[in-house]
């Protein structure tokens, strides 16, 4: 390996990090999820209102809000169920296992204390990188991701990583800061 390592990040993912990740992946990864829920619930409200052959704005708004709230509650229930299921089935000890990420100009090498070996991944193979207030989320495909906690890095390393992703990921890199407490 003649490439020069740019920097190394040591991070881990706790149960709370995974819980936050599920909400980020559900609501913030795709900007169209919330508008889609609102449009579909609005369309369903129109169908419910026009059954009586007249339009009543108060009833329309009531049904629209009620259907949107029900849809969001169903999604939250599903996220919570998936979180509980993942925590209960963590036999490999992935939670709180340390990941060591070595960053190079064109690729990343990941080593984990939960698994033997290492993985080398070229940035052009990434599906997407999403930056939030607390994390960098590397999507290797639509369903597989790796979390890098910002609290495990100093501000200089965060800036270097952000610049590296912007340079290599271009339109596959996106920032969203709607998360956090």
PDB file of C-alpha atoms in Angstrom:
ATOM      1  CA  UNK A   1       0.000   0.000   0.000  1.00  0.00           C
ATOM      2  CA  UNK A   2       1.893   3.050  -1.261  1.00  0.00           C
ATOM      3  CA  UNK A   3      -0.928   5.434  -0.479  1.00  0.00           C
ATOM      4  CA  UNK A   4      -0.361   7.803   2.422  1.00  0.00           C
ATOM      5  CA  UNK A   5      -2.886   7.605   5.250  1.00  0.00           C
ATOM      6  CA  UNK A   6      -4.541  10.999   5.755  1.00  0.00           C
ATOM      7  CA  UNK A   7      -5.989  10.394   9.229  1.00  0.00           C
ATOM      8  CA  UNK A   8      -7.547   7.766  11.481  1.00  0.00           C
ATOM      9  CA  UNK A   9     -10.844   7.866  13.356  1.00  0.00           C
ATOM     10  CA  UNK A  10     -11.730   5.546  16.233  1.00  0.00           C
ATOM     11  CA  UNK A  11     -15.461   5.395  16.847  1.00  0.00           C
ATOM     12  CA  UNK A  12     -18.176   3.104  18.138  1.00  0.00           C
ATOM     13  CA  UNK A  13     -21.942   2.825  17.968  1.00  0.00           C
ATOM     14  CA  UNK A  14     -23.953   2.490  21.147  1.00  0.00           C
ATOM     15  CA  UNK A  15     -27.597   1.523  21.430  1.00  0.00           C
ATOM     16  CA  UNK A  16     -28.666   5.175  21.630  1.00  0.00           C
ATOM     17  CA  UNK A  17     -26.644   5.962  18.483  1.00  0.00           C
ATOM     18  CA  UNK A  18     -28.417   3.149  16.642  1.00  0.00           C
ATOM     19  CA  UNK A  19     -31.782   4.438  17.870  1.00  0.00           C
ATOM     20  CA  UNK A  20     -31.021   7.930  16.503  1.00  0.00           C
ATOM     21  CA  UNK A  21     -29.698   6.415  13.276  1.00  0.00           C
ATOM     22  CA  UNK A  22     -33.007   4.626  12.644  1.00  0.00           C
ATOM     23  CA  UNK A  23     -34.918   7.911  12.878  1.00  0.00           C
ATOM     24  CA  UNK A  24     -32.390   9.686  10.657  1.00  0.00           C
ATOM     25  CA  UNK A  25     -32.596   6.886   8.089  1.00  0.00           C
ATOM     26  CA  UNK A  26     -36.388   6.910   8.207  1.00  0.00           C
ATOM     27  CA  UNK A  27     -37.197  10.615   8.177  1.00  0.00           C
ATOM     28  CA  UNK A  28     -34.129  12.542   7.007  1.00  0.00           C
ATOM     29  CA  UNK A  29     -32.298  10.362   4.528  1.00  0.00           C
ATOM     30  CA  UNK A  30     -34.834  11.095   1.819  1.00  0.00           C
ATOM     31  CA  UNK A  31     -36.101  14.689   1.795  1.00  0.00           C
ATOM     32  CA  UNK A  32     -39.410  13.624   0.263  1.00  0.00           C
ATOM     33  CA  UNK A  33     -40.698  11.346   3.066  1.00  0.00           C
ATOM     34  CA  UNK A  34     -42.555  14.018   5.073  1.00  0.00           C
ATOM     35  CA  UNK A  35     -44.029  15.769   1.986  1.00  0.00           C
ATOM     36  CA  UNK A  36     -45.047  12.343   0.629  1.00  0.00           C
ATOM     37  CA  UNK A  37     -46.885  11.518   3.875  1.00  0.00           C
ATOM     38  CA  UNK A  38     -48.647  14.893   3.752  1.00  0.00           C
ATOM     39  CA  UNK A  39     -49.665  14.536   0.095  1.00  0.00           C
ATOM     40  CA  UNK A  40     -50.964  10.979   0.482  1.00  0.00           C
ATOM     41  CA  UNK A  41     -52.915  11.852   3.638  1.00  0.00           C
ATOM     42  CA  UNK A  42     -54.320  14.928   1.824  1.00  0.00           C
ATOM     43  CA  UNK A  43     -55.451  12.813  -1.129  1.00  0.00           C
ATOM     44  CA  UNK A  44     -57.049  10.265   1.202  1.00  0.00           C
ATOM     45  CA  UNK A  45     -58.817  13.113   3.021  1.00  0.00           C
ATOM     46  CA  UNK A  46     -60.277  14.382  -0.255  1.00  0.00           C
ATOM     47  CA  UNK A  47     -61.669  10.908  -0.976  1.00  0.00           C
ATOM     48  CA  UNK A  48     -63.186  10.706   2.517  1.00  0.00           C
ATOM     49  CA  UNK A  49     -64.770  14.168   2.236  1.00  0.00           C
ATOM     50  CA  UNK A  50     -66.219  13.729  -1.261  1.00  0.00           C
ATOM     51  CA  UNK A  51     -68.163  10.660  -0.266  1.00  0.00           C
ATOM     52  CA  UNK A  52     -70.847  13.106   0.853  1.00  0.00           C
ATOM     53  CA  UNK A  53     -70.730  15.005  -2.500  1.00  0.00           C
ATOM     54  CA  UNK A  54     -69.806  18.306  -0.871  1.00  0.00           C
ATOM     55  CA  UNK A  55     -66.542  19.807   0.317  1.00  0.00           C
ATOM     56  CA  UNK A  56     -66.256  20.823   3.962  1.00  0.00           C
ATOM     57  CA  UNK A  57     -62.943  22.539   4.728  1.00  0.00           C
ATOM     58  CA  UNK A  58     -63.041  21.796   8.488  1.00  0.00           C
ATOM     59  CA  UNK A  59     -63.652  18.088   7.923  1.00  0.00           C
ATOM     60  CA  UNK A  60     -60.985  17.997   5.220  1.00  0.00           C
ATOM     61  CA  UNK A  61     -58.396  19.556   7.539  1.00  0.00           C
ATOM     62  CA  UNK A  62     -59.437  17.279  10.402  1.00  0.00           C
ATOM     63  CA  UNK A  63     -59.054  14.120   8.275  1.00  0.00           C
ATOM     64  CA  UNK A  64     -55.808  15.383   6.728  1.00  0.00           C
ATOM     65  CA  UNK A  65     -54.175  16.025  10.097  1.00  0.00           C
ATOM     66  CA  UNK A  66     -55.570  12.822  11.602  1.00  0.00           C
ATOM     67  CA  UNK A  67     -54.342  10.650   8.714  1.00  0.00           C
ATOM     68  CA  UNK A  68     -50.895  12.306   8.722  1.00  0.00           C
ATOM     69  CA  UNK A  69     -50.570  11.782  12.487  1.00  0.00           C
ATOM     70  CA  UNK A  70     -51.656   8.143  12.197  1.00  0.00           C
ATOM     71  CA  UNK A  71     -49.129   7.552   9.384  1.00  0.00           C
ATOM     72  CA  UNK A  72     -46.303   9.087  11.425  1.00  0.00           C
ATOM     73  CA  UNK A  73     -47.278   7.107  14.534  1.00  0.00           C
ATOM     74  CA  UNK A  74     -47.266   3.880  12.507  1.00  0.00           C
ATOM     75  CA  UNK A  75     -43.785   4.706  11.175  1.00  0.00           C
ATOM     76  CA  UNK A  76     -42.522   5.539  14.687  1.00  0.00           C
ATOM     77  CA  UNK A  77     -43.965   2.274  15.999  1.00  0.00           C
ATOM     78  CA  UNK A  78     -42.173   0.387  13.217  1.00  0.00           C
ATOM     79  CA  UNK A  79     -38.851   2.155  13.968  1.00  0.00           C
ATOM     80  CA  UNK A  80     -39.144   1.401  17.690  1.00  0.00           C
ATOM     81  CA  UNK A  81     -39.941  -2.247  16.949  1.00  0.00           C
ATOM     82  CA  UNK A  82     -36.939  -2.536  14.638  1.00  0.00           C
ATOM     83  CA  UNK A  83     -34.696  -0.919  17.273  1.00  0.00           C
ATOM     84  CA  UNK A  84     -35.841  -3.332  19.979  1.00  0.00           C
ATOM     85  CA  UNK A  85     -35.469  -6.297  17.643  1.00  0.00           C
ATOM     86  CA  UNK A  86     -31.900  -5.289  16.661  1.00  0.00           C
ATOM     87  CA  UNK A  87     -30.838  -4.768  20.274  1.00  0.00           C
ATOM     88  CA  UNK A  88     -32.242  -8.164  21.288  1.00  0.00           C
ATOM     89  CA  UNK A  89     -30.471  -9.986  18.462  1.00  0.00           C
ATOM     90  CA  UNK A  90     -26.980  -8.435  18.803  1.00  0.00           C
ATOM     91  CA  UNK A  91     -25.066 -11.676  19.334  1.00  0.00           C
ATOM     92  CA  UNK A  92     -21.858 -10.423  17.658  1.00  0.00           C
ATOM     93  CA  UNK A  93     -21.427  -7.537  20.088  1.00  0.00           C
ATOM     94  CA  UNK A  94     -21.616  -4.804  17.458  1.00  0.00           C
ATOM     95  CA  UNK A  95     -22.893  -2.229  19.943  1.00  0.00           C
ATOM     96  CA  UNK A  96     -19.988  -0.433  21.621  1.00  0.00           C
ATOM     97  CA  UNK A  97     -17.440  -2.350  19.516  1.00  0.00           C
ATOM     98  CA  UNK A  98     -14.682  -0.016  18.379  1.00  0.00           C
ATOM     99  CA  UNK A  99     -14.263   0.705  14.687  1.00  0.00           C
ATOM    100  CA  UNK A 100     -10.963   2.039  13.417  1.00  0.00           C
ATOM    101  CA  UNK A 101     -11.299   3.890  10.134  1.00  0.00           C
ATOM    102  CA  UNK A 102      -8.174   4.792   8.177  1.00  0.00           C
ATOM    103  CA  UNK A 103      -8.869   7.448   5.540  1.00  0.00           C
ATOM    104  CA  UNK A 104      -6.836   7.734   2.344  1.00  0.00           C
ATOM    105  CA  UNK A 105      -7.294   9.957  -0.711  1.00  0.00           C
ATOM    106  CA  UNK A 106      -9.378   7.431  -2.675  1.00  0.00           C
ATOM    107  CA  UNK A 107     -10.471   4.798  -0.180  1.00  0.00           C
ATOM    108  CA  UNK A 108     -11.256   3.909   3.410  1.00  0.00           C
ATOM    109  CA  UNK A 109     -10.071   0.920   5.456  1.00  0.00           C
ATOM    110  CA  UNK A 110     -12.373  -0.241   8.264  1.00  0.00           C
ATOM    111  CA  UNK A 111     -11.319  -2.524  11.114  1.00  0.00           C
ATOM    112  CA  UNK A 112     -13.677  -3.516  13.925  1.00  0.00           C
ATOM    113  CA  UNK A 113     -13.187  -5.185  17.301  1.00  0.00           C
ATOM    114  CA  UNK A 114     -16.463  -7.057  16.663  1.00  0.00           C
ATOM    115  CA  UNK A 115     -15.145  -8.870  13.570  1.00  0.00           C
ATOM    116  CA  UNK A 116     -11.814 -10.178  12.346  1.00  0.00           C
ATOM    117  CA  UNK A 117     -10.179  -8.667   9.290  1.00  0.00           C
ATOM    118  CA  UNK A 118     -10.600  -5.368   7.552  1.00  0.00           C
ATOM    119  CA  UNK A 119     -12.532  -3.903   4.655  1.00  0.00           C
ATOM    120  CA  UNK A 120     -11.157  -1.587   1.983  1.00  0.00           C
ATOM    121  CA  UNK A 121     -13.811   0.496   0.272  1.00  0.00           C
ATOM    122  CA  UNK A 122     -13.271   3.016  -2.513  1.00  0.00           C
ATOM    123  CA  UNK A 123     -15.251   6.228  -2.088  1.00  0.00           C
ATOM    124  CA  UNK A 124     -16.744   5.813  -5.569  1.00  0.00           C
ATOM    125  CA  UNK A 125     -18.348   2.566  -4.326  1.00  0.00           C
ATOM    126  CA  UNK A 126     -20.322   4.381  -1.598  1.00  0.00           C
ATOM    127  CA  UNK A 127     -24.044   4.691  -2.183  1.00  0.00           C
ATOM    128  CA  UNK A 128     -24.340   7.926  -0.161  1.00  0.00           C
ATOM    129  CA  UNK A 129     -22.816   9.849   2.755  1.00  0.00           C
ATOM    130  CA  UNK A 130     -25.171  11.739   5.028  1.00  0.00           C
ATOM    131  CA  UNK A 131     -23.852  14.235   7.568  1.00  0.00           C
ATOM    132  CA  UNK A 132     -26.016  15.181  10.542  1.00  0.00           C
ATOM    133  CA  UNK A 133     -25.372  17.265  13.619  1.00  0.00           C
ATOM    134  CA  UNK A 134     -23.958  14.235  15.462  1.00  0.00           C
ATOM    135  CA  UNK A 135     -22.830  11.764  12.781  1.00  0.00           C
ATOM    136  CA  UNK A 136     -21.368  10.961   9.411  1.00  0.00           C
ATOM    137  CA  UNK A 137     -23.345   8.042   7.990  1.00  0.00           C
ATOM    138  CA  UNK A 138     -21.624   6.067   5.233  1.00  0.00           C
ATOM    139  CA  UNK A 139     -24.126   4.127   3.147  1.00  0.00           C
ATOM    140  CA  UNK A 140     -22.364   1.306   1.309  1.00  0.00           C
ATOM    141  CA  UNK A 141     -25.634   0.339  -0.349  1.00  0.00           C
ATOM    142  CA  UNK A 142     -29.276   1.268   0.229  1.00  0.00           C
ATOM    143  CA  UNK A 143     -29.498  -0.977   3.323  1.00  0.00           C
ATOM    144  CA  UNK A 144     -25.978  -1.139   4.782  1.00  0.00           C
ATOM    145  CA  UNK A 145     -24.421   1.770   6.638  1.00  0.00           C
ATOM    146  CA  UNK A 146     -21.614   2.654   9.004  1.00  0.00           C
ATOM    147  CA  UNK A 147     -21.899   5.379  11.622  1.00  0.00           C
ATOM    148  CA  UNK A 148     -19.076   7.736  12.580  1.00  0.00           C
ATOM    149  CA  UNK A 149     -19.803   9.727  15.727  1.00  0.00           C
ATOM    150  CA  UNK A 150     -18.594  13.323  15.621  1.00  0.00           C
ATOM    151  CA  UNK A 151     -18.052  13.279  19.380  1.00  0.00           C
ATOM    152  CA  UNK A 152     -15.204  10.799  18.745  1.00  0.00           C
ATOM    153  CA  UNK A 153     -13.318  13.373  16.614  1.00  0.00           C
ATOM    154  CA  UNK A 154     -11.803  16.791  17.188  1.00  0.00           C
ATOM    155  CA  UNK A 155     -12.997  19.735  15.079  1.00  0.00           C
ATOM    156  CA  UNK A 156      -9.946  19.549  12.778  1.00  0.00           C
ATOM    157  CA  UNK A 157     -10.644  15.910  11.917  1.00  0.00           C
ATOM    158  CA  UNK A 158     -14.335  16.676  11.327  1.00  0.00           C
ATOM    159  CA  UNK A 159     -13.338  19.410   8.864  1.00  0.00           C
ATOM    160  CA  UNK A 160     -10.835  17.101   7.096  1.00  0.00           C
ATOM    161  CA  UNK A 161     -13.444  14.355   6.789  1.00  0.00           C
ATOM    162  CA  UNK A 162     -16.070  16.785   5.515  1.00  0.00           C
ATOM    163  CA  UNK A 163     -13.634  18.127   2.892  1.00  0.00           C
ATOM    164  CA  UNK A 164     -12.610  14.587   1.876  1.00  0.00           C
ATOM    165  CA  UNK A 165     -16.251  13.555   1.404  1.00  0.00           C
ATOM    166  CA  UNK A 166     -17.123  16.707  -0.528  1.00  0.00           C
ATOM    167  CA  UNK A 167     -14.155  16.131  -2.856  1.00  0.00           C
ATOM    168  CA  UNK A 168     -14.809  12.425  -3.430  1.00  0.00           C
ATOM    169  CA  UNK A 169     -18.573  12.060  -3.057  1.00  0.00           C
ATOM    170  CA  UNK A 170     -19.836  15.193  -4.843  1.00  0.00           C
ATOM    171  CA  UNK A 171     -23.619  14.730  -5.254  1.00  0.00           C
ATOM    172  CA  UNK A 172     -23.628  11.585  -3.079  1.00  0.00           C
ATOM    173  CA  UNK A 173     -22.734  13.714  -0.039  1.00  0.00           C
ATOM    174  CA  UNK A 174     -25.544  15.515   1.774  1.00  0.00           C
ATOM    175  CA  UNK A 175     -25.838  17.449   5.012  1.00  0.00           C
ATOM    176  CA  UNK A 176     -28.876  17.675   7.245  1.00  0.00           C
ATOM    177  CA  UNK A 177     -28.891  19.247  10.685  1.00  0.00           C
ATOM    178  CA  UNK A 178     -32.483  18.657  11.789  1.00  0.00           C
ATOM    179  CA  UNK A 179     -31.402  16.051  14.347  1.00  0.00           C
ATOM    180  CA  UNK A 180     -30.196  16.306  17.895  1.00  0.00           C
ATOM    181  CA  UNK A 181     -31.651  17.271  21.213  1.00  0.00           C
TER     182      UNK A 181
END
